[in-house]
Coordinates of C-alpha atoms in Angstrom, one line a residue:
Chain A
M1 CA 0.0 0.0 0.0
V2 CA 1.5 3.3 -1.1
E3 CA 0.5 6.2 1.1
K4 CA 2.0 9.6 1.3
P5 CA 2.4 10.6 4.9
S6 CA 0.7 14.0 5.6
T7 CA 2.2 16.5 7.9
G8 CA -0.3 15.5 10.6
E9 CA 0.9 11.9 10.4
K10 CA 4.5 13.0 10.7
V11 CA 3.8 15.0 13.7
F12 CA 1.8 12.1 15.2
K13 CA 4.7 9.8 14.6
I14 CA 7.2 12.1 16.3
I15 CA 5.0 12.5 19.3
N16 CA 4.2 8.8 19.5
Y17 CA 7.9 7.8 19.4
T18 CA 8.8 10.5 21.9
L19 CA 6.1 9.5 24.4
L20 CA 6.9 5.8 24.1
S21 CA 10.7 6.5 24.6
L22 CA 9.8 8.6 27.7
L23 CA 7.7 5.8 29.1
G24 CA 10.5 3.4 28.5
F25 CA 12.9 5.6 30.3
I26 CA 10.6 6.2 33.3
T27 CA 10.2 2.5 33.7
F28 CA 13.9 1.6 33.3
Y29 CA 15.7 4.4 35.1
P30 CA 14.4 3.7 38.6
F31 CA 16.0 0.1 38.5
F32 CA 19.2 1.5 37.2
Y33 CA 19.2 4.2 39.9
I34 CA 18.9 1.6 42.7
L35 CA 21.6 -0.4 41.0
I36 CA 24.0 2.5 41.1
L37 CA 23.3 3.3 44.7
S38 CA 23.8 -0.4 45.7
L39 CA 27.2 -0.4 43.9
N40 CA 28.4 2.8 45.6
D41 CA 30.2 3.3 48.9
G42 CA 27.4 4.0 51.5
Y43 CA 29.0 7.1 53.1
D44 CA 29.9 8.6 49.9
A45 CA 26.3 8.2 48.7
L46 CA 25.2 10.4 51.6
K47 CA 26.7 13.3 49.8
G48 CA 24.1 13.0 47.1
G49 CA 24.3 13.8 43.5
L50 CA 24.5 10.2 42.3
Y51 CA 22.4 9.9 39.2
F52 CA 24.0 8.0 36.3
W53 CA 27.2 6.2 37.5
P54 CA 28.7 5.0 40.8
R55 CA 31.2 7.5 42.2
V56 CA 33.1 5.1 44.6
F57 CA 32.5 1.7 43.2
T58 CA 32.3 -1.2 45.7
F59 CA 30.7 -4.6 46.3
D60 CA 30.8 -4.1 50.0
N61 CA 27.1 -3.7 50.3
Y62 CA 26.3 -7.0 48.6
I63 CA 29.0 -8.8 50.6
K64 CA 27.6 -7.5 53.9
A65 CA 24.0 -8.2 52.9
F66 CA 25.0 -11.8 52.4
E67 CA 26.9 -12.0 55.7
D68 CA 23.8 -11.7 57.8
P69 CA 22.5 -15.1 58.9
L70 CA 18.9 -13.9 59.1
I71 CA 19.0 -12.7 55.6
L72 CA 20.7 -15.9 54.3
N73 CA 18.0 -18.0 56.1
A74 CA 15.3 -15.8 54.5
F75 CA 16.7 -16.5 51.1
G76 CA 16.7 -20.2 51.9
V77 CA 13.0 -20.0 52.7
T78 CA 12.3 -18.1 49.5
I79 CA 14.3 -20.5 47.3
F80 CA 12.6 -23.5 48.9
R81 CA 9.1 -22.2 48.4
T82 CA 9.9 -20.9 44.9
V83 CA 11.4 -24.2 43.7
V84 CA 9.1 -26.7 45.4
G85 CA 6.0 -24.5 45.3
T86 CA 6.4 -23.7 41.7
F87 CA 7.0 -27.3 40.7
L88 CA 3.9 -28.6 42.5
C89 CA 1.7 -25.7 41.3
V90 CA 2.7 -26.2 37.6
F91 CA 2.3 -29.9 37.7
L92 CA -1.0 -30.0 39.4
T93 CA -2.4 -27.1 37.4
A94 CA -1.4 -28.8 34.1
L95 CA -3.0 -32.1 35.4
A96 CA -6.2 -30.3 36.2
G97 CA -6.1 -28.3 32.9
Y98 CA -5.5 -31.6 31.0
A99 CA -8.6 -33.3 32.5
L100 CA -10.8 -30.2 32.0
S101 CA -9.6 -29.9 28.3
R102 CA -11.4 -33.2 27.6
K103 CA -14.7 -32.1 26.2
D104 CA -16.2 -35.5 26.7
L105 CA -15.5 -35.6 30.5
P106 CA -18.9 -35.8 32.3
G107 CA -19.4 -33.0 34.9
R108 CA -16.7 -30.8 33.3
G109 CA -18.9 -27.7 33.5
I110 CA -19.9 -28.2 37.0
I111 CA -16.3 -28.8 38.2
T112 CA -15.1 -25.7 36.3
F113 CA -17.8 -23.6 38.0
F114 CA -16.9 -25.2 41.4
F115 CA -13.4 -23.7 40.9
F116 CA -14.6 -20.4 39.3
F117 CA -17.0 -19.5 42.1
T118 CA -14.1 -19.1 44.6
T119 CA -12.8 -16.3 42.5
I120 CA -16.0 -14.3 42.7
F121 CA -16.9 -15.0 46.4
T122 CA -14.5 -15.7 49.1
G123 CA -14.8 -16.1 52.9
G124 CA -12.4 -13.3 53.4
L125 CA -9.0 -13.1 55.1
I126 CA -10.0 -14.0 58.7
P127 CA -11.8 -17.3 58.1
F128 CA -8.9 -18.2 55.8
F129 CA -6.4 -17.4 58.5
I130 CA -8.3 -19.3 61.1
L131 CA -8.4 -22.3 58.8
L132 CA -4.6 -22.1 58.3
R133 CA -4.2 -21.9 62.1
S134 CA -6.4 -24.9 62.7
L135 CA -4.5 -26.9 60.1
R136 CA -1.3 -26.0 61.9
L137 CA 0.0 -24.5 58.8
T138 CA 0.9 -21.2 60.5
S139 CA 4.1 -22.8 62.0
S140 CA 5.1 -24.8 58.9
I141 CA 6.9 -23.9 55.7
W142 CA 4.0 -25.5 53.8
I143 CA 1.9 -22.5 54.6
Y144 CA 3.6 -20.9 51.5
I145 CA 2.8 -23.7 49.3
L146 CA -0.4 -25.7 50.1
P147 CA -2.9 -22.9 50.3
Y148 CA -1.7 -21.4 47.0
L149 CA -1.4 -24.5 44.8
Y150 CA -3.9 -23.4 42.1
Q151 CA -4.9 -20.3 40.4
F152 CA -8.1 -20.4 38.4
F153 CA -6.8 -18.2 35.6
N154 CA -3.8 -20.5 35.1
I155 CA -6.0 -23.7 35.0
I156 CA -8.0 -22.0 32.2
I157 CA -4.9 -21.0 30.3
M158 CA -3.6 -24.6 30.5
R159 CA -7.0 -26.1 29.5
T160 CA -7.3 -23.7 26.5
Y161 CA -3.9 -24.6 25.3
F162 CA -4.4 -28.3 25.6
Q163 CA -7.6 -28.0 23.6
T164 CA -5.5 -26.8 20.6
I165 CA -3.6 -30.0 20.5
P166 CA -5.3 -32.3 17.9
N167 CA -7.4 -35.1 19.4
E168 CA -6.1 -37.6 16.9
L169 CA -2.8 -37.7 18.7
R170 CA -4.4 -38.9 21.9
E171 CA -6.6 -41.3 20.1
S172 CA -3.8 -43.0 18.3
A173 CA -1.8 -43.2 21.5
T174 CA -4.7 -44.8 23.2
I175 CA -4.9 -47.4 20.4
D176 CA -1.2 -48.1 21.1
G177 CA -2.1 -48.9 24.6
C178 CA -1.1 -45.7 26.4
G179 CA -2.9 -44.8 29.6
E180 CA -4.1 -41.2 30.4
L181 CA -1.0 -40.5 32.6
K182 CA 1.4 -41.6 29.9
I183 CA -0.4 -39.5 27.3
F184 CA -0.3 -36.5 29.6
L185 CA 3.4 -36.9 30.4
K186 CA 4.7 -38.0 27.1
I187 CA 2.5 -36.1 24.6
Y188 CA 0.7 -33.2 26.1
L189 CA 3.4 -31.9 28.4
P190 CA 6.2 -31.8 25.8
L191 CA 3.9 -30.2 23.3
S192 CA 2.9 -27.5 25.7
L193 CA 6.3 -26.3 26.7
P194 CA 5.7 -22.6 25.9
M195 CA 2.6 -22.7 28.1
I196 CA 4.4 -24.5 30.9
A197 CA 7.1 -21.9 30.8
T198 CA 4.4 -19.2 31.1
I199 CA 2.7 -20.6 34.1
T200 CA 6.1 -21.5 35.7
L201 CA 6.9 -17.8 35.4
F202 CA 3.6 -16.7 36.9
Y203 CA 3.7 -19.1 39.9
G204 CA 7.5 -18.6 40.4
V205 CA 7.2 -14.8 40.5
G206 CA 4.3 -15.0 42.8
H207 CA 6.3 -17.2 45.3
W208 CA 9.5 -15.1 45.0
N209 CA 7.7 -11.8 45.6
D210 CA 5.2 -12.7 48.2
W211 CA 5.7 -10.9 51.5
F212 CA 2.2 -10.8 52.9
V213 CA 1.9 -14.4 54.1
G214 CA 5.3 -14.2 55.9
A215 CA 4.4 -10.8 57.5
F216 CA 0.9 -11.5 58.7
F217 CA 0.3 -15.3 59.0
V218 CA 3.7 -16.5 60.3
S219 CA 5.4 -15.4 63.5
D220 CA 8.5 -17.6 63.6
K221 CA 11.5 -15.5 62.4
K222 CA 13.1 -18.6 60.8
L223 CA 10.1 -19.0 58.5
K224 CA 10.1 -15.5 57.1
P225 CA 10.9 -15.3 53.4
A226 CA 13.3 -12.7 51.9
A227 CA 10.5 -10.4 50.6
T228 CA 9.0 -10.1 54.1
I229 CA 12.4 -9.4 55.7
L230 CA 13.0 -6.8 53.0
Q231 CA 9.6 -5.2 53.7
K232 CA 10.4 -5.1 57.4
I233 CA 13.9 -3.5 56.8
L234 CA 12.4 -1.0 54.4
S235 CA 9.5 0.0 56.6
E236 CA 11.5 0.3 59.8
T237 CA 13.0 3.7 60.3
N238 CA 15.7 2.1 62.3
F239 CA 17.3 -0.5 60.2
E240 CA 19.0 -2.3 63.1
Q241 CA 15.7 -3.2 64.7
A242 CA 14.7 -5.4 61.8
T243 CA 17.8 -7.6 62.1
D244 CA 20.0 -8.4 65.0
T245 CA 21.1 -5.1 66.6
N246 CA 24.7 -5.8 67.7
R247 CA 25.8 -7.9 64.8
M248 CA 24.4 -5.4 62.3
N249 CA 26.2 -2.5 64.0
Y250 CA 29.4 -4.4 64.0
N251 CA 29.0 -5.3 60.3
I252 CA 28.2 -1.7 59.4
N253 CA 31.2 -0.3 61.2
R254 CA 33.6 -2.8 59.8
A255 CA 32.3 -2.7 56.2
K256 CA 32.0 1.1 55.7
T257 CA 28.5 0.7 54.5
T258 CA 25.3 2.4 55.6
P259 CA 21.8 0.9 56.3
E260 CA 20.6 2.8 53.3
A261 CA 23.2 1.3 50.9
L262 CA 22.5 -2.2 52.4
R263 CA 18.8 -1.7 51.7
M264 CA 19.6 -0.9 48.1
A265 CA 21.8 -4.0 47.7
F266 CA 19.1 -6.1 49.2
L267 CA 16.5 -4.6 46.9
M268 CA 18.7 -5.4 43.9
I269 CA 19.4 -9.0 45.1
I270 CA 15.7 -9.7 45.2
T271 CA 15.0 -8.0 41.9
L272 CA 17.9 -9.3 39.8
P273 CA 16.7 -12.9 39.3
I274 CA 13.4 -11.7 37.8
V275 CA 15.1 -9.2 35.6
C276 CA 17.4 -11.8 34.3
I277 CA 14.8 -14.6 33.7
Y278 CA 11.7 -12.9 32.5
P279 CA 12.9 -11.5 29.1
F280 CA 13.7 -15.0 28.0
L281 CA 10.1 -16.2 28.8
Q282 CA 8.6 -13.0 27.4
K283 CA 7.5 -14.4 24.0
Y284 CA 5.9 -17.4 25.8
F285 CA 3.9 -15.4 28.4
V286 CA 2.7 -13.0 25.8
K287 CA 1.3 -15.9 23.9
G288 CA 0.0 -17.3 27.2
V289 CA -1.9 -14.2 28.1
M290 CA -3.4 -14.1 24.6
I291 CA -4.7 -17.5 25.0
G292 CA -6.0 -16.8 28.4
S293 CA -7.9 -13.9 27.0
I294 CA -9.8 -16.1 24.5
K295 CA -13.0 -17.2 26.1
G296 CA -12.9 -21.0 26.1
Chain B
M1 CA -54.5 -44.9 37.8
K2 CA -53.8 -48.1 36.0
T3 CA -51.6 -46.5 33.4
M4 CA -49.7 -44.7 36.2
T5 CA -48.9 -47.9 38.1
A6 CA -47.8 -49.5 34.9
K7 CA -45.5 -46.6 34.2
I8 CA -43.7 -46.5 37.5
P9 CA -41.7 -49.7 37.3
K10 CA -40.8 -48.8 33.7
N11 CA -39.5 -45.4 34.9
K12 CA -37.6 -47.1 37.7
L13 CA -36.0 -49.5 35.3
E14 CA -35.1 -46.6 33.0
K15 CA -33.6 -44.7 35.9
R16 CA -31.6 -47.7 37.0
N17 CA -30.3 -48.2 33.5
K18 CA -29.4 -44.5 33.3
R19 CA -27.6 -44.6 36.6
K20 CA -25.7 -47.6 35.4
L21 CA -24.8 -45.8 32.3
V22 CA -23.6 -42.7 34.2
W23 CA -21.5 -44.9 36.4
K24 CA -20.1 -46.6 33.4
R25 CA -19.1 -43.3 31.9
I26 CA -17.6 -42.0 35.2
K27 CA -15.6 -45.2 35.6
K28 CA -14.3 -44.8 32.1
Y29 CA -12.9 -41.4 33.0
K30 CA -11.8 -42.4 36.5
I31 CA -8.1 -41.4 35.8
L32 CA -9.2 -38.0 34.7
Y33 CA -11.2 -37.5 37.9
L34 CA -8.1 -38.6 39.8
F35 CA -6.2 -35.8 38.0
L36 CA -8.8 -33.3 39.2
L37 CA -9.0 -34.7 42.7
P38 CA -6.1 -32.5 44.2
A39 CA -7.8 -29.4 42.7
I40 CA -11.3 -30.4 44.0
T41 CA -9.8 -31.0 47.4
F42 CA -7.9 -27.8 47.3
Y43 CA -10.9 -25.6 46.3
F44 CA -13.1 -27.4 48.8
V45 CA -10.6 -26.8 51.7
F46 CA -9.1 -23.4 50.9
G47 CA -12.1 -21.9 49.0
Y48 CA -15.3 -23.4 50.4
I49 CA -14.4 -24.0 54.1
P50 CA -13.5 -20.3 54.6
M51 CA -16.9 -19.5 53.0
Y52 CA -18.5 -21.4 55.8
G53 CA -16.2 -19.4 58.1
V54 CA -18.1 -16.3 57.4
T55 CA -20.6 -17.5 60.1
L56 CA -17.9 -16.1 62.4
A57 CA -19.4 -12.7 61.6
F58 CA -22.3 -13.7 63.7
K59 CA -20.4 -15.4 66.5
D60 CA -18.0 -14.6 69.3
F61 CA -14.9 -16.4 68.1
R62 CA -13.0 -18.4 70.7
F63 CA -9.9 -20.3 69.9
D64 CA -10.6 -23.1 72.3
T65 CA -13.9 -24.0 70.8
G66 CA -13.2 -23.2 67.1
I67 CA -15.7 -21.7 64.7
L68 CA -18.3 -24.4 64.9
M69 CA -18.8 -24.3 68.7
S70 CA -18.3 -20.6 69.3
P71 CA -21.5 -18.9 70.7
W72 CA -23.8 -17.1 68.3
V73 CA -24.2 -13.4 69.0
G74 CA -26.4 -12.3 66.2
L75 CA -25.8 -9.0 64.6
K76 CA -23.5 -7.7 67.4
Y77 CA -20.4 -7.3 65.2
V78 CA -22.4 -6.2 62.1
K79 CA -23.9 -3.4 64.3
K80 CA -20.4 -2.5 65.6
F81 CA -19.1 -2.2 62.1
F82 CA -22.0 0.0 60.9
D83 CA -21.8 2.1 64.0
Y84 CA -18.0 2.5 63.7
F85 CA -17.4 6.2 63.5
Q86 CA -15.2 5.9 60.5
F87 CA -17.4 3.4 58.6
E88 CA -18.3 6.0 56.0
L89 CA -14.7 7.0 55.6
L90 CA -13.6 3.4 55.0
I91 CA -16.2 3.0 52.3
R92 CA -15.5 6.3 50.7
N93 CA -11.7 5.6 50.6
S94 CA -12.2 2.2 49.2
F95 CA -14.5 3.5 46.4
V96 CA -12.4 6.6 45.7
I97 CA -9.2 4.7 45.4
S98 CA -10.6 1.9 43.3
F99 CA -12.7 4.2 41.2
L100 CA -9.7 6.4 40.4
K101 CA -7.8 3.3 39.5
L102 CA -10.6 2.2 37.2
I103 CA -11.1 5.5 35.3
I104 CA -7.4 6.3 35.0
G105 CA -5.7 2.9 35.2
F106 CA -8.1 1.0 33.0
P107 CA -7.8 3.1 29.8
A108 CA -4.1 3.5 30.2
P109 CA -3.0 0.1 28.9
I110 CA -5.4 0.5 26.0
I111 CA -3.8 3.8 25.0
L112 CA -0.3 2.2 25.3
A113 CA -1.4 -0.7 23.1
L114 CA -2.8 1.7 20.5
M115 CA 0.4 3.7 20.5
L116 CA 2.6 0.6 20.3
N117 CA 0.4 -0.7 17.5
E118 CA 1.4 2.4 15.4
V119 CA 5.1 1.7 15.8
R120 CA 6.6 0.3 12.6
I121 CA 10.2 -0.2 13.8
N122 CA 10.0 -3.7 15.3
K123 CA 13.1 -3.5 17.4
F124 CA 12.0 -0.3 19.1
K125 CA 8.6 -1.9 19.8
R126 CA 10.2 -4.9 21.4
V127 CA 12.5 -2.9 23.6
I128 CA 9.7 -0.7 24.9
Q129 CA 7.5 -3.7 25.5
T130 CA 10.2 -5.6 27.4
V131 CA 11.0 -2.6 29.5
T132 CA 7.3 -1.8 30.3
Y133 CA 6.5 -5.4 31.3
L134 CA 9.2 -5.5 33.9
P135 CA 7.6 -3.7 36.8
Y136 CA 4.7 -6.1 36.7
F137 CA 7.0 -8.9 37.8
V138 CA 8.7 -7.2 40.7
S139 CA 6.9 -7.1 44.1
W140 CA 5.0 -4.2 45.5
V141 CA 7.7 -4.0 48.2
V142 CA 10.3 -3.1 45.5
V143 CA 8.0 -0.7 43.8
A144 CA 7.1 1.1 47.1
T145 CA 10.7 1.4 48.0
I146 CA 11.6 2.8 44.6
F147 CA 8.8 5.3 44.8
S148 CA 9.6 6.4 48.3
K149 CA 13.3 6.7 47.3
F150 CA 12.4 9.0 44.5
L151 CA 9.9 11.0 46.4
S152 CA 11.9 11.4 49.6
P153 CA 12.3 14.9 51.0
H154 CA 15.9 14.1 51.6
Q155 CA 17.9 13.4 48.4
G156 CA 14.8 12.2 46.5
L157 CA 15.1 12.9 42.8
F158 CA 11.9 14.9 42.6
N159 CA 12.8 17.1 45.5
D160 CA 16.4 17.5 44.2
L161 CA 14.8 18.8 41.0
R162 CA 12.4 21.1 42.9
M163 CA 15.3 22.5 45.0
A164 CA 17.4 23.1 41.9
M165 CA 14.5 25.3 40.7
G166 CA 14.6 27.1 44.0
E167 CA 11.5 25.5 45.6
E168 CA 10.9 23.9 48.9
P169 CA 11.1 20.1 49.1
I170 CA 7.8 18.3 49.7
F171 CA 7.3 15.2 51.8
F172 CA 5.1 13.5 49.2
L173 CA 4.2 10.4 51.0
G174 CA 3.3 12.2 54.2
F175 CA 0.6 14.3 52.8
A176 CA -2.9 13.3 52.2
K177 CA -3.3 15.4 49.1
W178 CA -0.5 13.6 47.4
F179 CA -1.5 10.2 48.4
Y180 CA -3.9 9.4 45.6
I181 CA -1.6 10.7 43.0
V182 CA 1.2 8.4 44.3
I183 CA -1.2 5.4 44.5
I184 CA -2.5 5.8 41.0
S185 CA 0.8 6.6 39.3
S186 CA 2.5 3.7 41.0
D187 CA -0.3 1.4 39.9
I188 CA -0.1 2.5 36.4
W189 CA 3.7 2.3 36.4
K190 CA 3.6 -1.3 37.6
N191 CA 0.8 -2.6 35.4
I192 CA 0.4 -0.6 32.2
G193 CA 2.8 -2.7 30.1
F194 CA 1.6 -6.1 31.1
N195 CA -2.1 -5.1 30.9
S196 CA -1.5 -3.9 27.4
I197 CA -0.6 -7.4 26.1
I198 CA -4.2 -8.5 25.8
Y199 CA -5.2 -5.4 23.8
L200 CA -2.1 -5.8 21.6
A201 CA -3.3 -9.3 20.9
A202 CA -6.7 -8.1 20.0
L203 CA -5.2 -5.4 17.8
S204 CA -3.0 -7.8 15.9
S205 CA -5.9 -10.0 15.0
I206 CA -7.5 -7.2 13.0
D207 CA -7.5 -8.0 9.3
P208 CA -5.1 -5.5 7.6
M209 CA -7.4 -5.6 4.5
L210 CA -9.9 -3.6 6.5
Y211 CA -7.4 -0.7 6.9
E212 CA -6.4 -0.9 3.2
A213 CA -9.9 -0.8 2.0
S214 CA -10.7 2.2 4.3
A215 CA -7.6 4.0 3.1
I216 CA -8.8 3.6 -0.5
D217 CA -12.1 5.0 0.6
G218 CA -10.2 8.0 1.9
A219 CA -10.5 7.4 5.6
G220 CA -7.8 9.1 7.7
K221 CA -6.0 7.8 10.8
W222 CA -8.7 9.1 13.2
K223 CA -11.6 7.7 11.2
R224 CA -9.9 4.2 11.0
L225 CA -9.4 4.3 14.8
I226 CA -13.0 5.1 15.4
H227 CA -14.6 2.8 12.8
I228 CA -12.2 -0.2 12.7
T229 CA -9.8 -0.4 15.6
L230 CA -12.0 0.5 18.5
P231 CA -15.0 -1.8 17.5
A232 CA -12.5 -4.6 17.0
I233 CA -11.1 -4.5 20.5
M234 CA -14.4 -3.7 22.2
P235 CA -15.2 -7.3 23.2
T236 CA -11.8 -7.6 24.9
V237 CA -12.4 -4.2 26.6
G238 CA -15.8 -5.3 27.8
I239 CA -14.6 -8.6 29.4
L240 CA -11.8 -6.9 31.1
F241 CA -14.0 -4.1 32.3
I242 CA -16.4 -6.5 33.9
L243 CA -13.4 -8.2 35.7
S244 CA -12.2 -4.8 36.9
M245 CA -15.7 -3.8 38.1
S246 CA -15.9 -6.8 40.4
G247 CA -12.8 -5.5 42.1
L248 CA -14.3 -2.0 42.6
L249 CA -14.2 -2.4 46.4
K250 CA -10.7 -4.0 46.3
A251 CA -8.4 -1.1 46.4
G252 CA -5.2 -3.3 46.5
Y253 CA -4.2 -3.8 50.1
E254 CA -0.6 -4.8 49.5
Q255 CA 0.1 -1.5 47.8
I256 CA -1.8 0.6 50.3
I257 CA -0.2 -1.0 53.3
L258 CA 3.2 -0.4 51.9
F259 CA 2.6 3.3 51.0
Q260 CA 0.6 4.1 54.1
Q261 CA 2.1 6.6 56.6
P262 CA 0.5 7.7 59.8
P263 CA -0.5 11.1 58.4
T264 CA -2.2 9.7 55.3
I265 CA -4.4 7.2 57.2
P266 CA -7.6 9.4 57.0
V267 CA -7.4 9.1 53.2
S268 CA -5.7 5.7 52.8
E269 CA -7.5 3.4 55.2
V270 CA -9.7 1.1 53.1
L271 CA -11.9 -1.9 54.0
E272 CA -9.1 -4.3 53.3
T273 CA -6.3 -2.6 55.3
Y274 CA -8.8 -2.1 58.2
S275 CA -9.7 -5.8 58.1
V276 CA -6.0 -6.7 58.2
K277 CA -5.4 -4.4 61.1
V278 CA -8.4 -5.3 63.3
G279 CA -8.1 -9.0 62.4
L280 CA -4.5 -10.0 62.0
Q281 CA -2.9 -7.4 64.2
Q282 CA -5.4 -6.8 66.9
G283 CA -7.0 -10.3 66.9
Q284 CA -10.6 -9.1 66.7
Y285 CA -11.5 -12.1 64.4
S286 CA -15.3 -11.8 64.4
Y287 CA -15.3 -8.1 63.8
A288 CA -12.7 -8.3 61.0
T289 CA -14.8 -11.1 59.4
V290 CA -17.8 -8.7 59.2
V291 CA -15.6 -6.3 57.3
G292 CA -14.4 -9.0 54.9
L293 CA -17.9 -10.4 54.4
F294 CA -19.3 -6.9 53.6
Q295 CA -16.6 -6.5 50.9
S296 CA -17.2 -9.9 49.4
I297 CA -21.0 -9.4 49.1
V298 CA -20.6 -5.9 47.5
S299 CA -18.1 -7.4 45.0
L300 CA -20.3 -10.3 44.2
I301 CA -23.3 -7.9 43.6
L302 CA -21.1 -5.7 41.5
I303 CA -19.8 -8.5 39.2
V304 CA -23.3 -10.0 38.7
V305 CA -24.8 -6.6 37.9
T306 CA -22.1 -5.5 35.6
N307 CA -22.1 -8.8 33.8
K308 CA -25.9 -8.5 33.3
I309 CA -25.6 -5.0 31.9
A310 CA -22.7 -5.9 29.7
K311 CA -24.6 -8.8 28.3
K312 CA -27.5 -6.6 27.4
V313 CA -25.5 -3.7 26.1
S314 CA -22.7 -5.4 24.1
N315 CA -23.4 -9.1 24.2
T316 CA -20.2 -9.8 26.1
S317 CA -20.3 -11.6 29.4
L318 CA -18.2 -13.8 31.7
W319 CA -20.7 -16.6 31.9

């Protein structure tokens, strides 16, 4: 199509590109800014004026952040729940999605509605919390995993994706003597890797970022995940109160770092894994969200 | 009468046969039901048992007896909630925050998608998309920290700029009048990119022939937007609008808890944060359940009503 751009269109183009670039900058710069602060000497940073490059480059803040046993333990909790939780979530969600993708399954609609209804009406926070308490989950690491195994939206994404796989594949496998589990594991899962990657990202990020459960449902310090500790450190005006007072002071004096610089390092440590992983999964989750948006 | 008696055994027989058939079918799918068993158990335990737990709103909760055996107290806590001197304030704040998010935060990703859709340089498009999706994947804790860092009166970037222009620094997060602006802008900053994906998908499915034909007919950019692009994405907009409406009383408690400062509580306390405070922090379980129940019921009504209206107006609906 040959079309001569009018002046109006040219102006529109310039404005469009400028605004989008500006949006990109506004989104990107804050992360970059935190990175600079975390890589700069803490006392030097107090002088201000750090905007585009570290002035006194150092890894001290990161080293000190990792020396605190409480923080290390918190990362242990986070890694455990992220790995185990995500694996279970993805596997079980895919299983449920596979079963619901079978249009011939009796009661399919009723079961879907049974799941769906919990997304539009809930008992609320307190009955949920009392349930967790009476199941003794509030003093167990499984509190991060068991009550959050499924998300309705993800089941639907999985179901919709499985429905795009031709039925003939399953039929011929059945004739060859494959059972449902084998068909699911050997045919459907390998064929749905993009979608598996998508919901792995969604569940994984959810586990990695969650601070609420650790902050309000759990009281044992050793069970608190990194995001909860981070939130505590950040909200406390006095940093030392959040971790062990004496040891922190000792560390800070020895390491020439400030609470503020440590905060920035901690913020970066918790953000970096996501920043590194998600661009690789981007094309998959874009597709996943598209599929999820199709009413199935 | 005779015909009736003759019919009954036949009916019974049919029923029995039918039941047998159903059983046979269910047996045939037993493995698939087994696949669903964990999900059914999960939703029963963590979704439906707490629904029963809402009876707590009409009971005096005691830990030693549990929800079942706790004594009934009727509307005691419902009354207490309605009589609470800041009841109206809670409702107002909840509505104002979520309403502002809806009218500003809902169209924002649509506009972004329309803008991205006009970009012809693919690399540029991809970079902007990758960057704007990012904040969706970091936690509110990180976003709140970044914002408070930038808005801080001491060495915050915004106040540095203000001071460079010879103006006084402002404690943005400490003043009620700035609170909503911070909440809305951080919400848009975090979600705009990711929420634009669905609209981009809808846009990419529009047949380019339509644009070509309209260009031949002499339609300009604006006319094409009104007559082709917008109608094409309307169903998607509709569905997502219904979904957001159901959340109209959910102002986003994570975000608010993290941004809340003592001086902003009069404008920032919403049903959800109040329920967390009186329930999880002060241990007033029955009272906090009333607050949560109130919110659930209003949400349910909102989603049902919006769904009905949407069905009538535009033929889009969730169910």
